[in-house]
Amino acid sequence: MAGDVGAVDSELQRGADVDQTEEGRTALHNAAAEGLLQVVKVLLYYKANPTRRSKMEEDNGGTALHLAAEGGHLEVMEELLQAKANVEVFDSKGRQASHRAASRGHRTALEMLHSHGADMDARDAGKATPLHFAAFHGDVDTVRWLVEAAGVFTTYKDKNGRQPKDVAKKFNNMAVQRFLKNCGGGGKKGGGGGGVVGSVFGSARSRRSGRESSRDRRDTSTHRRPLESPGPSSEPESLPVAPRPQDIADAATAREDKPLHQPASLPAGMGQPVDAIGSMPSLSPPDSPHNASMDRRVQGRESRRRTRSFGGSTRSSSKGKGLKGQVEELMDIKTQAEEQVSEMRYVLDTQRQQVAEATEGQQRVLALHQQEQEAARNATARREEEVQELLGQARNDIDALRERDALSQQSIEALTKKVERLSLEGKVNEERLLQKEEALKEALRQAEKGAAAASTVLSLREEIEHLTCMMDDTRENALIIQKQQQAKIEELTEVKEAQQVTVASLSHEAEQLTRRLKEQQDSIVWYQARVWLKVNDRCG
């Protein structure tokens, strides 16, 4: 799925984290290392972080640009550089992307980095430059481009005292070694030790041997800068140190094309008089720990020169040696100053990178707090919606129970009216039956008086008995109906009481839900205030 652009795009559209790590790498790290241009474009479109460091052990804290440069993937590098990837960011071993490109012999990758402002003389934690790595790889075209086009110094030494030509010789890259040996002091930035000074005082090789050995001793002293890596960090740095005096080139004249600043009183470009050396201002930074020892060495050398001069040498020979020593000391001072400036630049770049990482970490913490606040707000909104839904259901249940209660009340009232009507009708019928009974009794009495009315009396008696039975049946039916209505009224009354209890319970639950909602809102306000206090403390 790593190279499937459609799958990556669909995952990101579904809300996948574009900077999610797997085994220490993000998707951008994997795509950059494998040269997957279209995947890189999709990831950068979804705001993938091009400066995020890989946590995979073999990547040594490199960014996507480090991995793309190491693989020589030019189009991927171009996309990353357009996305504001930093060409001078260091990995955990102090290496820039240019070191990795040089270690694989990717000249075109180096050209692209150089065109975007990368320092081709950058030194890693072991003081190795891209030229050291290119010499280790053995590609002559890459080495030639670094020297002739990029104009790098060829005489920089790593922490083990090796120049690029020493690394090439160690790994049997003889073509590279011959090229570097014939280059002299460097490319465009160096003059190879020529000019008036070289013609008067001999080759640069003989002048540098003593100074290089003394400077190497200074580099291994207790004044070494504490920010440098304590151990070697690449294949060239792990080699045993075996430099030869005849292979040491002149780095002093390979620094700048500018001529040395000479006082106006000196004759024809020569060095300063012997007496002026002691009062000459130091070219090293004020906080350099080498200034005092350097001044003592200068004074010691001048004392020895004066002693030799007073010991029987001719005046012209003494003057020649004095001028030669002055020029050597000036060149040594210049070399030391330039090396200290290079170290200070490395420290400054490291500090800038640390500040950028701290800022990025602070931004990540702030973004995390914002995500937590957003999640808390979303959870609160969901809980509030659930509570509102429960309250709505409770209100609907209460309304339904009230409607049922109203219907039950209407049914009770209708039944009560019906019972009253039936009772009234029963009373009326009873009164009518009583009246008929009285009338029949009166007729019976009259019929008994007449013998002729015997049959009439018999029929009247039967009718009276029939009416009496009907009246009894009507009474019983009325009593049964009354009992049934009374039972129904009692049942409806019980239902009404139960509904009232349910309504009271639901009202109580609604009050509890409202109280809980208010407590949750208060808790959320308190949590948000606490989170903002933490964010302000960390930002402050």
Coordinates of C-alpha atoms in Angstrom, one line a residue:
M1 CA 0.0 0.0 0.0
A2 CA 3.1 2.2 0.3
G3 CA 3.1 3.0 -3.4
D4 CA -0.6 3.0 -4.0
V5 CA -1.5 6.7 -4.4
G6 CA -5.3 6.0 -4.5
A7 CA -5.2 4.0 -1.2
V8 CA -3.1 6.6 0.5
D9 CA -5.5 9.4 -0.7
S10 CA -8.6 7.5 0.4
E11 CA -7.1 6.8 3.9
L12 CA -6.2 10.5 4.3
Q13 CA -9.7 11.5 3.2
R14 CA -11.2 9.2 5.9
G15 CA -9.3 11.2 8.5
A16 CA -6.1 9.2 8.9
D17 CA -3.2 11.1 10.7
V18 CA -0.8 12.1 7.9
D19 CA 2.1 12.2 10.4
Q20 CA 1.3 8.8 12.0
T21 CA 4.5 6.8 12.7
E22 CA 5.0 3.1 12.1
E23 CA 8.3 1.6 13.4
G24 CA 9.6 5.2 13.9
R25 CA 8.9 6.4 10.3
T26 CA 6.0 8.4 8.9
A27 CA 4.5 7.7 5.5
L28 CA 6.5 10.7 4.1
H29 CA 9.8 9.1 5.4
N30 CA 9.0 5.8 3.6
A31 CA 7.9 7.5 0.4
A32 CA 11.0 9.8 0.3
A33 CA 13.3 6.8 1.0
E34 CA 11.7 4.8 -1.8
G35 CA 11.4 7.7 -4.3
L36 CA 7.6 7.6 -4.6
L37 CA 7.0 11.0 -6.1
Q38 CA 3.2 10.9 -6.4
V39 CA 2.8 9.6 -2.8
V40 CA 5.0 12.4 -1.6
K41 CA 2.9 15.0 -3.5
V42 CA -0.3 13.6 -1.9
L43 CA 1.2 13.6 1.6
L44 CA 2.5 17.1 1.2
Y45 CA -1.0 18.2 -0.1
Y46 CA -2.4 16.9 3.2
K47 CA 0.1 19.0 5.2
A48 CA 2.7 16.3 6.1
N49 CA 5.5 17.7 8.1
P50 CA 8.7 17.7 5.9
T51 CA 11.0 18.5 8.9
R52 CA 9.8 15.7 11.1
R53 CA 12.7 13.4 12.2
S54 CA 12.6 9.6 11.7
K55 CA 12.8 7.6 14.9
M56 CA 13.9 4.5 13.2
E57 CA 17.4 3.6 14.5
E58 CA 19.0 3.1 11.1
D59 CA 17.9 6.6 10.0
N60 CA 19.9 8.3 12.7
G61 CA 17.2 11.0 13.2
G62 CA 17.2 12.1 9.6
T63 CA 14.3 14.0 7.9
A64 CA 12.6 13.1 4.6
L65 CA 15.2 15.2 2.8
H66 CA 18.0 13.2 4.3
L67 CA 16.4 9.9 3.1
A68 CA 15.6 11.3 -0.4
A69 CA 19.2 12.7 -0.8
E70 CA 20.7 9.4 0.3
G71 CA 18.7 7.6 -2.4
G72 CA 19.4 10.3 -5.0
H73 CA 15.6 10.8 -5.7
L74 CA 15.9 14.3 -7.3
E75 CA 12.1 14.8 -8.0
V76 CA 11.2 13.9 -4.5
M77 CA 13.9 16.3 -3.2
E78 CA 12.5 19.1 -5.4
E79 CA 9.0 18.6 -3.9
L80 CA 10.4 18.6 -0.4
L81 CA 12.4 21.7 -1.0
Q82 CA 9.4 23.5 -2.4
A83 CA 7.6 22.5 0.8
K84 CA 10.2 24.5 2.8
A85 CA 12.4 21.5 3.9
N86 CA 15.5 22.8 5.5
V87 CA 18.7 21.9 3.6
E88 CA 20.9 22.5 6.6
V89 CA 19.1 20.5 9.2
F90 CA 21.3 18.1 11.1
D91 CA 20.5 14.4 12.0
S92 CA 21.5 12.9 15.3
K93 CA 25.2 12.6 14.0
G94 CA 25.4 16.2 12.9
R95 CA 25.1 15.4 9.2
Q96 CA 23.2 17.4 6.7
A97 CA 21.5 16.0 3.5
S98 CA 24.7 16.9 1.6
H99 CA 26.7 14.4 3.7
R100 CA 24.3 11.6 2.8
A101 CA 24.2 12.5 -0.9
A102 CA 28.0 12.6 -1.0
S103 CA 28.3 9.2 0.8
R104 CA 26.4 7.6 -2.1
G105 CA 28.1 9.6 -4.9
H106 CA 24.9 11.4 -6.0
R107 CA 26.4 14.5 -7.7
T108 CA 23.1 15.8 -9.1
A109 CA 21.6 15.6 -5.6
L110 CA 24.5 17.7 -4.3
E111 CA 24.0 20.2 -7.1
M112 CA 20.4 20.6 -6.2
L113 CA 21.2 21.1 -2.5
H114 CA 23.9 23.6 -3.4
S115 CA 21.5 25.6 -5.6
H116 CA 19.2 25.8 -2.6
G117 CA 21.9 27.2 -0.3
A118 CA 23.4 24.1 1.3
D119 CA 26.9 24.5 2.8
M120 CA 29.1 22.1 0.9
D121 CA 31.8 22.6 3.6
A122 CA 29.5 21.7 6.5
R123 CA 31.1 19.4 9.1
D124 CA 29.3 16.7 11.0
A125 CA 29.9 15.7 14.7
G126 CA 33.1 14.0 13.7
K127 CA 34.3 17.1 11.7
A128 CA 33.9 15.3 8.4
T129 CA 32.8 17.3 5.3
P130 CA 30.8 16.0 2.3
L131 CA 34.2 15.8 0.5
H132 CA 35.3 13.2 3.1
F133 CA 32.2 11.1 2.3
A134 CA 32.6 11.5 -1.4
A135 CA 36.3 10.4 -1.1
F136 CA 35.1 7.4 0.9
H137 CA 32.6 6.5 -1.9
G138 CA 35.2 6.9 -4.6
D139 CA 33.3 8.7 -7.4
V140 CA 35.7 11.0 -9.1
D141 CA 33.0 13.1 -10.8
T142 CA 31.4 13.9 -7.5
V143 CA 34.7 14.8 -5.9
R144 CA 35.7 17.0 -8.9
W145 CA 32.4 18.8 -8.8
L146 CA 32.8 19.5 -5.1
V147 CA 36.2 20.9 -5.6
E148 CA 35.9 22.7 -8.9
A149 CA 32.2 23.8 -9.0
A150 CA 31.3 24.1 -5.3
G151 CA 34.8 25.2 -4.3
V152 CA 35.1 23.2 -1.1
F153 CA 38.3 23.0 0.9
T154 CA 40.3 19.9 0.3
T155 CA 42.5 20.1 3.4
Y156 CA 39.9 20.0 6.2
K157 CA 40.6 17.3 8.7
D158 CA 38.1 15.1 10.5
K159 CA 38.4 14.6 14.2
N160 CA 40.9 11.7 13.6
G161 CA 43.2 14.1 11.7
R162 CA 42.4 12.7 8.2
Q163 CA 42.0 14.8 5.1
P164 CA 39.8 13.6 2.2
K165 CA 42.7 12.3 0.2
D166 CA 43.7 10.2 3.3
V167 CA 40.3 8.6 3.3
A168 CA 40.4 7.9 -0.4
K169 CA 43.8 6.3 0.0
K170 CA 42.6 4.1 2.9
F171 CA 39.8 2.8 0.8
N172 CA 41.9 2.3 -2.3
N173 CA 40.2 5.0 -4.3
M174 CA 43.4 5.9 -6.0
A175 CA 41.9 8.1 -8.7
V176 CA 40.2 10.3 -6.1
Q177 CA 43.4 10.4 -4.1
R178 CA 45.5 11.5 -7.1
F179 CA 43.0 14.2 -8.0
L180 CA 42.9 15.6 -4.4
K181 CA 46.7 15.4 -4.1
N182 CA 47.1 17.5 -7.3
C183 CA 44.5 20.0 -6.2
G184 CA 46.7 21.6 -3.6
G185 CA 44.8 23.7 -1.1
G186 CA 41.3 23.6 -2.6
G187 CA 39.1 24.7 -5.4
K188 CA 37.7 28.2 -6.0
K189 CA 38.2 29.1 -2.3
G190 CA 41.9 28.3 -2.1
G191 CA 45.0 29.4 -4.0
G192 CA 47.0 26.2 -3.5
G193 CA 49.9 27.9 -1.7
G194 CA 51.2 30.0 -4.6
G195 CA 52.0 33.7 -5.0
V196 CA 54.8 35.7 -3.5
V197 CA 54.9 33.9 -0.2
G198 CA 55.1 30.5 -1.9
S199 CA 57.9 31.6 -4.2
V200 CA 60.0 33.2 -1.5
F201 CA 59.7 30.6 1.3
G202 CA 59.2 27.3 -0.6
S203 CA 56.3 24.9 -0.9
A204 CA 53.3 25.0 1.3
R205 CA 53.8 21.3 2.1
S206 CA 57.0 22.0 4.1
R207 CA 55.4 25.0 5.9
R208 CA 52.3 23.1 7.0
S209 CA 53.8 20.0 8.5
G210 CA 54.8 21.6 11.8
R211 CA 51.7 23.7 12.2
E212 CA 49.3 20.8 11.4
S213 CA 50.9 18.6 14.1
S214 CA 50.7 21.4 16.7
R215 CA 47.0 22.2 15.8
D216 CA 46.1 18.4 16.0
R217 CA 47.6 18.4 19.5
R218 CA 45.4 21.4 20.4
D219 CA 42.3 19.7 19.0
T220 CA 42.8 16.7 21.4
S221 CA 43.5 18.9 24.4
T222 CA 41.1 19.9 27.2
H223 CA 40.1 23.0 25.3
R224 CA 38.2 21.0 22.7
R225 CA 34.7 22.3 22.2
P226 CA 32.1 20.4 24.3
L227 CA 29.4 20.3 21.6
E228 CA 31.4 18.0 19.2
S229 CA 30.4 14.4 19.0
P230 CA 32.7 12.3 21.2
G231 CA 33.1 9.5 18.7
P232 CA 33.3 8.8 15.0
S233 CA 30.1 8.7 13.0
S234 CA 30.8 7.3 9.6
E235 CA 32.9 4.7 7.8
P236 CA 35.7 7.2 7.0
E237 CA 35.9 8.3 10.6
S238 CA 36.3 4.8 11.9
L239 CA 39.6 4.2 10.1
P240 CA 42.9 4.1 11.9
V241 CA 44.8 7.4 11.8
A242 CA 47.9 7.1 9.7
P243 CA 48.7 10.5 8.0
R244 CA 52.1 11.0 6.5
P245 CA 53.9 14.4 6.6
Q246 CA 54.3 14.5 2.9
D247 CA 50.5 14.2 2.3
I248 CA 49.6 17.3 4.5
A249 CA 48.5 20.1 2.2
D250 CA 48.4 23.8 2.9
A251 CA 44.9 24.7 4.2
A252 CA 45.9 28.2 5.2
T253 CA 46.2 29.5 1.7
A254 CA 43.1 27.5 0.6
R255 CA 40.6 29.5 2.8
E256 CA 40.0 32.7 0.8
D257 CA 41.1 34.3 -2.4
K258 CA 41.7 37.6 -0.5
P259 CA 45.3 38.5 0.1
L260 CA 46.6 38.9 3.6
H261 CA 46.2 42.4 5.1
Q262 CA 49.7 43.8 5.3
P263 CA 50.7 47.1 7.1
A264 CA 51.6 49.9 4.7
S265 CA 55.2 50.1 6.1
L266 CA 56.2 46.6 4.9
P267 CA 58.2 46.3 1.7
A268 CA 56.6 44.8 -1.4
G269 CA 54.0 42.4 0.2
M270 CA 56.4 40.9 2.8
G271 CA 55.4 40.1 6.4
Q272 CA 55.6 42.4 9.4
P273 CA 58.9 43.2 11.2
V274 CA 59.8 41.0 14.1
D275 CA 59.0 43.7 16.7
A276 CA 55.5 44.2 15.4
I277 CA 54.3 40.6 15.9
G278 CA 53.9 40.9 19.6
S279 CA 51.5 43.9 19.4
M280 CA 49.5 42.5 16.4
P281 CA 45.8 41.9 17.3
S282 CA 44.6 38.3 17.4
L283 CA 42.3 37.1 14.5
S284 CA 40.7 34.5 16.8
P285 CA 37.4 35.2 18.5
P286 CA 37.8 36.8 22.0
D287 CA 36.5 33.8 23.8
S288 CA 38.8 31.3 22.1
P289 CA 40.8 29.2 24.6
H290 CA 43.8 29.0 22.2
N291 CA 44.8 32.7 22.2
A292 CA 47.0 32.7 25.2
S293 CA 48.9 29.5 24.2
M294 CA 49.2 30.9 20.7
D295 CA 50.7 34.2 21.9
R296 CA 53.2 32.2 24.1
R297 CA 54.2 30.1 21.1
V298 CA 54.7 33.3 19.0
Q299 CA 56.9 34.9 21.7
G300 CA 58.9 31.7 22.1
R301 CA 59.5 31.4 18.4
E302 CA 60.6 35.1 18.2
S303 CA 62.9 34.6 21.2
R304 CA 64.5 31.6 19.5
R305 CA 64.8 33.5 16.2
R306 CA 66.5 36.5 18.0
T307 CA 68.8 34.1 19.8
R308 CA 69.8 32.4 16.5
S309 CA 70.2 35.9 14.9
F310 CA 72.6 37.1 17.7
G311 CA 74.5 33.8 17.6
G312 CA 76.6 34.4 14.5
S313 CA 74.2 34.4 11.5
T314 CA 74.5 37.1 8.9
R315 CA 72.1 40.0 8.9
S316 CA 70.4 39.0 5.7
S317 CA 69.9 35.4 6.8
S318 CA 68.4 36.5 10.1
K319 CA 66.1 38.9 8.3
G320 CA 65.0 36.2 5.8
K321 CA 64.2 33.8 8.6
G322 CA 62.4 36.4 10.6
L323 CA 60.2 37.3 7.6
K324 CA 59.5 33.7 6.9
G325 CA 58.5 33.0 10.5
Q326 CA 56.3 36.1 10.5
V327 CA 54.4 34.9 7.4
E328 CA 54.1 31.4 8.8
E329 CA 52.7 32.7 12.1
L330 CA 50.3 35.0 10.2
M331 CA 49.1 32.1 8.1
D332 CA 48.8 29.9 11.2
I333 CA 46.7 32.6 12.9
K334 CA 44.5 33.0 9.9
T335 CA 44.0 29.2 9.7
Q336 CA 43.1 29.0 13.4
A337 CA 40.7 31.9 13.1
E338 CA 39.0 30.3 10.1
E339 CA 38.7 27.0 11.8
Q340 CA 37.2 28.6 14.9
V341 CA 34.8 30.5 12.7
S342 CA 33.8 27.2 11.1
E343 CA 33.3 25.6 14.6
M344 CA 31.3 28.6 15.7
R345 CA 29.1 28.3 12.6
Y346 CA 28.6 24.7 13.4
V347 CA 27.6 25.5 17.0
L348 CA 25.3 28.3 15.8
D349 CA 23.6 26.0 13.3
T350 CA 23.2 23.4 16.1
Q351 CA 21.7 26.0 18.4
R352 CA 19.4 27.2 15.7
Q353 CA 18.3 23.7 15.0
Q354 CA 17.6 23.1 18.8
V355 CA 15.6 26.3 18.9
A356 CA 13.6 25.2 15.9
E357 CA 13.0 21.8 17.5
A358 CA 11.9 23.4 20.8
T359 CA 9.5 25.7 18.9
E360 CA 8.2 22.7 17.0
G361 CA 7.8 20.7 20.2
Q362 CA 6.0 23.7 21.8
Q363 CA 3.7 23.9 18.8
R364 CA 3.0 20.2 19.0
V365 CA 2.2 20.5 22.7
L366 CA -0.2 23.4 22.0
A367 CA -1.8 21.5 19.2
L368 CA -2.2 18.5 21.5
H369 CA -3.9 20.7 24.1
Q370 CA -6.1 22.1 21.5
Q371 CA -7.1 18.6 20.3
E372 CA -7.8 17.6 23.9
Q373 CA -10.0 20.7 24.4
E374 CA -11.8 20.0 21.1
A375 CA -12.3 16.4 22.2
A376 CA -13.6 17.5 25.6
R377 CA -15.9 20.1 23.9
N378 CA -17.2 17.4 21.5
A379 CA -17.8 14.9 24.4
T380 CA -19.6 17.6 26.3
A381 CA -21.7 18.5 23.3
R382 CA -22.6 14.8 22.8
R383 CA -23.5 14.4 26.5
E384 CA -25.6 17.5 26.4
E385 CA -27.4 16.2 23.3
E386 CA -28.0 12.9 25.1
V387 CA -29.3 14.7 28.2
Q388 CA -31.5 16.9 26.0
E389 CA -32.8 13.9 24.2
L390 CA -33.6 12.2 27.6
L391 CA -35.3 15.3 28.8
G392 CA -37.3 15.4 25.6
Q393 CA -38.4 11.8 26.0
A394 CA -39.3 12.4 29.6
R395 CA -41.4 15.5 28.6
N396 CA -43.1 13.4 25.9
D397 CA -43.9 10.6 28.4
I398 CA -45.2 13.2 30.9
D399 CA -47.4 14.7 28.2
A400 CA -48.7 11.3 27.1
L401 CA -49.5 10.4 30.7
R402 CA -51.2 13.7 31.2
E403 CA -53.3 13.0 28.1
R404 CA -54.1 9.6 29.3
D405 CA -55.0 11.0 32.7
A406 CA -57.3 13.5 31.1
L407 CA -59.0 10.8 29.0
S408 CA -59.4 8.6 32.2
Q409 CA -60.8 11.6 34.0
Q410 CA -63.3 12.1 31.2
S411 CA -64.2 8.4 31.2
I412 CA -64.7 8.6 35.0
E413 CA -67.0 11.6 34.7
A414 CA -69.0 10.0 31.9
L415 CA -69.4 6.8 33.9
T416 CA -70.4 8.7 36.9
K417 CA -73.0 10.6 34.9
K418 CA -74.3 7.3 33.5
V419 CA -74.5 5.7 36.9
E420 CA -76.4 8.8 38.2
R421 CA -78.8 8.6 35.2
L422 CA -79.4 4.9 35.7
S423 CA -80.0 5.4 39.4
L424 CA -82.5 8.1 38.6
E425 CA -84.2 5.9 36.0
G426 CA -84.3 3.1 38.6
K427 CA -86.0 5.4 41.1
V428 CA -88.5 6.6 38.6
N429 CA -89.3 3.0 37.5
E430 CA -89.6 2.0 41.1
E431 CA -92.0 4.8 41.8
R432 CA -94.1 3.9 38.7
L433 CA -94.2 0.2 39.8
L434 CA -95.3 1.2 43.2
Q435 CA -98.0 3.4 41.8
K436 CA -99.1 0.5 39.5
E437 CA -99.0 -1.9 42.5
E438 CA -101.2 0.5 44.5
A439 CA -103.6 0.8 41.6
L440 CA -103.8 -2.9 41.1
K441 CA -104.3 -3.5 44.8
E442 CA -107.1 -1.0 44.7
A443 CA -108.6 -2.7 41.7
L444 CA -108.2 -6.1 43.4
R445 CA -110.1 -4.9 46.4
Q446 CA -112.8 -3.6 44.2
A447 CA -112.9 -6.8 42.2
E448 CA -113.1 -8.9 45.3
K449 CA -116.2 -7.0 46.3
G450 CA -117.9 -8.1 43.1
A451 CA -118.3 -11.8 42.5
A452 CA -118.5 -11.1 38.9
A453 CA -115.0 -9.8 38.8
A454 CA -113.3 -13.1 39.9
S455 CA -111.6 -13.7 36.7
T456 CA -110.4 -10.1 36.6
V457 CA -109.0 -10.5 40.0
L458 CA -107.1 -13.6 39.0
S459 CA -105.6 -11.9 36.0
L460 CA -104.7 -8.9 38.0
R461 CA -103.0 -11.0 40.5
E462 CA -100.9 -12.7 37.8
E463 CA -100.1 -9.3 36.4
I464 CA -99.1 -8.0 39.8
E465 CA -96.8 -11.0 40.3
H466 CA -95.3 -10.4 36.9
L467 CA -94.7 -6.8 37.6
T468 CA -93.2 -7.7 41.0
C469 CA -90.8 -10.1 39.3
M470 CA -89.9 -7.4 36.7
M471 CA -89.3 -4.9 39.5
D472 CA -87.0 -7.3 41.3
D473 CA -85.1 -8.1 38.2
T474 CA -84.7 -4.4 37.4
R475 CA -83.5 -3.8 41.0
E476 CA -80.9 -6.6 40.7
N477 CA -79.7 -5.3 37.3
A478 CA -79.4 -1.8 38.6
L479 CA -77.4 -3.1 41.6
I480 CA -75.2 -5.1 39.4
I481 CA -74.6 -2.2 37.0
Q482 CA -73.9 0.1 39.9
K483 CA -71.4 -2.4 41.4
Q484 CA -69.7 -2.7 38.0
Q485 CA -69.5 1.0 37.5
Q486 CA -68.2 1.4 41.1
A487 CA -65.5 -1.2 40.4
K488 CA -64.5 0.5 37.2
I489 CA -64.4 3.9 38.9
E490 CA -62.1 2.4 41.6
E491 CA -59.9 0.9 38.9
L492 CA -59.6 4.2 37.0
T493 CA -58.9 6.0 40.3
E494 CA -56.0 3.5 41.0
V495 CA -54.7 4.1 37.4
K496 CA -54.9 7.8 37.9
E497 CA -52.9 7.6 41.2
A498 CA -50.3 5.3 39.5
Q499 CA -50.0 7.8 36.7
Q500 CA -49.6 10.7 39.1
V501 CA -46.8 8.7 40.9
T502 CA -45.1 8.1 37.5
V503 CA -45.4 11.8 36.6
A504 CA -43.8 12.7 39.9
S505 CA -41.0 10.2 39.3
L506 CA -40.3 11.4 35.8
S507 CA -40.3 15.0 37.0
H508 CA -37.8 14.1 39.7
E509 CA -35.6 12.3 37.1
A510 CA -35.8 15.4 34.8
E511 CA -34.6 17.6 37.7
Q512 CA -31.7 15.2 38.4
L513 CA -30.7 15.2 34.7
T514 CA -30.8 19.0 34.6
R515 CA -28.7 19.1 37.8
R516 CA -26.2 16.7 36.3
L517 CA -26.0 18.6 33.1
K518 CA -25.2 21.8 35.0
E519 CA -22.5 20.0 37.0
Q520 CA -20.9 18.6 33.8
Q521 CA -20.9 22.1 32.3
D522 CA -19.2 23.5 35.5
S523 CA -16.6 20.6 35.3
I524 CA -15.9 21.4 31.6
V525 CA -15.4 25.1 32.3
W526 CA -13.0 24.2 35.2
Y527 CA -11.1 21.7 32.9
Q528 CA -10.8 24.3 30.1
A529 CA -9.4 26.8 32.5
R530 CA -6.9 24.3 33.9
V531 CA -5.8 23.3 30.4
W532 CA -5.3 27.0 29.4
L533 CA -3.3 27.5 32.5
K534 CA -1.0 24.6 31.6
V535 CA -0.6 25.9 28.0
N536 CA 0.2 29.4 29.3
D537 CA 2.8 27.9 31.7
R538 CA 4.5 25.9 29.0
C539 CA 4.4 28.7 26.5
G540 CA 5.7 31.2 29.1

